[in-house]
Amino acid sequence: MDAQTIWFDDVARGIGFADADDFTRALDLKNYRLIQIYRAANKELLGAIGEVTTLPKELRETLEQRGFSFSSVEPVVVQRSNDAQTTKGLFRLHDGNEVEAVLMEHYGDRTTVCISSQAGCAFACAFCSTGQAGFTRNLTSREIFDQARYFARELATRNKRITNVVFMGMGEPFHNYVAVMGAVALLHDPHGLGLGHRHITISTVGLVDKIDRFTDEGLQVNLAISLHAPNDRVRSGFMPVNRKFSLEELMAACERYVAKTNRKVFFEYVMLEGVNDSPECARELAELMRGKLYHVNLIPYNTTPDGPFAGTPDPRIWEFAAVLDKAGVPTTVRKNMGRDIAAACGQLRAETQPKAHKLPLSS
Ligand code: SAH
């Protein structure tokens, strides 16, 4: 399905129509009008239908009366970190559920938006605050996309644009596969945001059947695997999903992905003190990665309020990285951004007293 139809289907459902066709028939909208509206919302990034002056006034008013909105998510809290590099938003959906998205402005021109694909998460990784809170519901393609759209509008006021999007917010993207692929289509659409596939990364807890499905899509979208452990014993200890898909099955799916796409796989490895950070774990991980088109990202742990886990101290993270490096495994130690605003997955929603200063809210 094309991006425009995905978008209008969602808009139409939100205001009581069955789908895009039903909506366009009822309002007798010509296709060029649809294109105008879609571009105004997603390429020109206007705030509301009333601002689209190329549309007849009557049509604007009709759509306004119908409750037609350019965004399906409403910012309720927006915080910027003290170094101004990280901006975190908590967004309310039409039914009152809340999800988080984060904008990271790296030095240079790179801007990455991290978006949520579900309200909550069903996979219960022990170290993750979203996982601990449980699953509420899937987001629609537009609800996922609109988190990025919000930050695209905010950046535009400063003459900047989104360069990268990562599905590393709340939820498991491959547990909401179809909507996530729809969101990818919306992000990519040249008539909308126009983000290149290579600038989009989907991170999964490791759903083997969905990795295979994704492989078959033949897209240039990056794949990241939340590995976090080099063997079944350690991984099953804090990631229940590993009891469904073993490490061996997971790694086999990654090999099939590389064989078919010739694209690199990124492995996320969050450093948990005394859990997965021993030199032995580093050696095992190096064995698992050696000689493959794989890249390891070591992630400093963002401590969650009541969780039992502590992060590995930085010097030990670098020792761990050195073992991988020595084995020839491409490794990056991720910079921790936005610690002062609890920017790790699910943390803002879990907080009651935001500490950082707030930005004025805009839609
Ligand atoms: N469900 C997807 C996306 C989850 S969030 C997945 O599992 O990949 C993206 C990454 O952040 C995952 O690797 C997740 O394990 C990690 N993460 C979750 N909580 C974290 C925390 N408190 N500190 C650091 N990384 C965390």
PDB file of C-alpha atoms and ligand atoms in Angstrom, residues 121 127-129 167-169 171-173 203-205 224 226 228 268 270 299-304 344-345 347, ligand 1:
ATOM      1  CA  CYS A 121       5.816  -3.892  25.350  1.00  0.00           C
ATOM      2  CA  PHE A 127      16.314  -4.343  32.659  1.00  0.00           C
ATOM      3  CA  CYS A 128      13.897  -2.248  30.572  1.00  0.00           C
ATOM      4  CA  SER A 129      11.268   0.015  32.176  1.00  0.00           C
ATOM      5  CA  PHE A 167      12.777   2.276  16.070  1.00  0.00           C
ATOM      6  CA  MET A 168      14.288   2.085  19.535  1.00  0.00           C
ATOM      7  CA  GLY A 169      11.568   3.696  21.619  1.00  0.00           C
ATOM      8  CA  GLY A 171       7.610  -1.461  22.101  1.00  0.00           C
ATOM      9  CA  GLU A 172       8.829  -4.235  19.856  1.00  0.00           C
ATOM     10  CA  PRO A 173       8.627  -3.112  16.201  1.00  0.00           C
ATOM     11  CA  SER A 203      15.731  -2.680  16.417  1.00  0.00           C
ATOM     12  CA  THR A 204      14.240  -6.018  17.447  1.00  0.00           C
ATOM     13  CA  VAL A 205      14.384  -8.178  20.529  1.00  0.00           C
ATOM     14  CA  ALA A 224      19.616  -4.011  14.791  1.00  0.00           C
ATOM     15  CA  SER A 226      19.064  -6.525  20.913  1.00  0.00           C
ATOM     16  CA  HIS A 228      22.667  -8.319  25.219  1.00  0.00           C
ATOM     17  CA  GLU A 268      22.985  -3.937  20.638  1.00  0.00           C
ATOM     18  CA  VAL A 270      23.576  -3.153  27.017  1.00  0.00           C
ATOM     19  CA  ILE A 299      25.364   0.569  25.343  1.00  0.00           C
ATOM     20  CA  PRO A 300      25.991   2.063  28.792  1.00  0.00           C
ATOM     21  CA  TYR A 301      22.990   1.135  30.922  1.00  0.00           C
ATOM     22  CA  ASN A 302      20.588   3.901  31.930  1.00  0.00           C
ATOM     23  CA  THR A 303      19.688   2.890  35.462  1.00  0.00           C
ATOM     24  CA  THR A 304      15.920   2.577  35.975  1.00  0.00           C
ATOM     25  CA  ALA A 344      16.108   5.628  28.180  1.00  0.00           C
ATOM     26  CA  CYS A 345      13.160   3.695  26.905  1.00  0.00           C
ATOM     27  CA  GLN A 347      11.694   6.225  31.670  1.00  0.00           C
TER      28      GLN A 347
HETATM   29  N1  SAH B   1      12.033  -3.885  21.321  1.00  0.00           N
HETATM   30  C1  SAH B   1      13.129  -3.351  20.557  1.00  0.00           C
HETATM   31  C2  SAH B   1      13.328  -1.870  20.802  1.00  0.00           C
HETATM   32  C3  SAH B   1      13.579  -1.614  22.249  1.00  0.00           C
HETATM   33  S1  SAH B   1      14.426  -0.223  22.856  1.00  0.00           S
HETATM   34  C4  SAH B   1      14.388  -4.088  20.924  1.00  0.00           C
HETATM   35  O1  SAH B   1      14.365  -4.888  21.848  1.00  0.00           O
HETATM   36  O2  SAH B   1      15.411  -3.895  20.262  1.00  0.00           O
HETATM   37  C5  SAH B   1      15.964  -0.126  22.040  1.00  0.00           C
HETATM   38  C6  SAH B   1      17.161  -0.623  22.824  1.00  0.00           C
HETATM   39  O3  SAH B   1      17.291  -0.005  24.123  1.00  0.00           O
HETATM   40  C7  SAH B   1      17.133  -2.102  23.054  1.00  0.00           C
HETATM   41  O4  SAH B   1      18.381  -2.636  22.703  1.00  0.00           O
HETATM   42  C8  SAH B   1      16.888  -2.204  24.540  1.00  0.00           C
HETATM   43  O5  SAH B   1      17.344  -3.412  25.036  1.00  0.00           O
HETATM   44  C9  SAH B   1      17.651  -0.997  25.054  1.00  0.00           C
HETATM   45  N2  SAH B   1      17.309  -0.555  26.416  1.00  0.00           N
HETATM   46  C10 SAH B   1      16.143  -0.700  27.076  1.00  0.00           C
HETATM   47  N3  SAH B   1      16.221  -0.163  28.308  1.00  0.00           N
HETATM   48  C11 SAH B   1      17.462   0.357  28.434  1.00  0.00           C
HETATM   49  C12 SAH B   1      18.165   1.055  29.464  1.00  0.00           C
HETATM   50  N4  SAH B   1      17.575   1.333  30.628  1.00  0.00           N
HETATM   51  N5  SAH B   1      19.444   1.433  29.238  1.00  0.00           N
HETATM   52  C13 SAH B   1      20.048   1.176  28.050  1.00  0.00           C
HETATM   53  N6  SAH B   1      19.446   0.533  27.040  1.00  0.00           N
HETATM   54  C14 SAH B   1      18.174   0.105  27.222  1.00  0.00           C
END
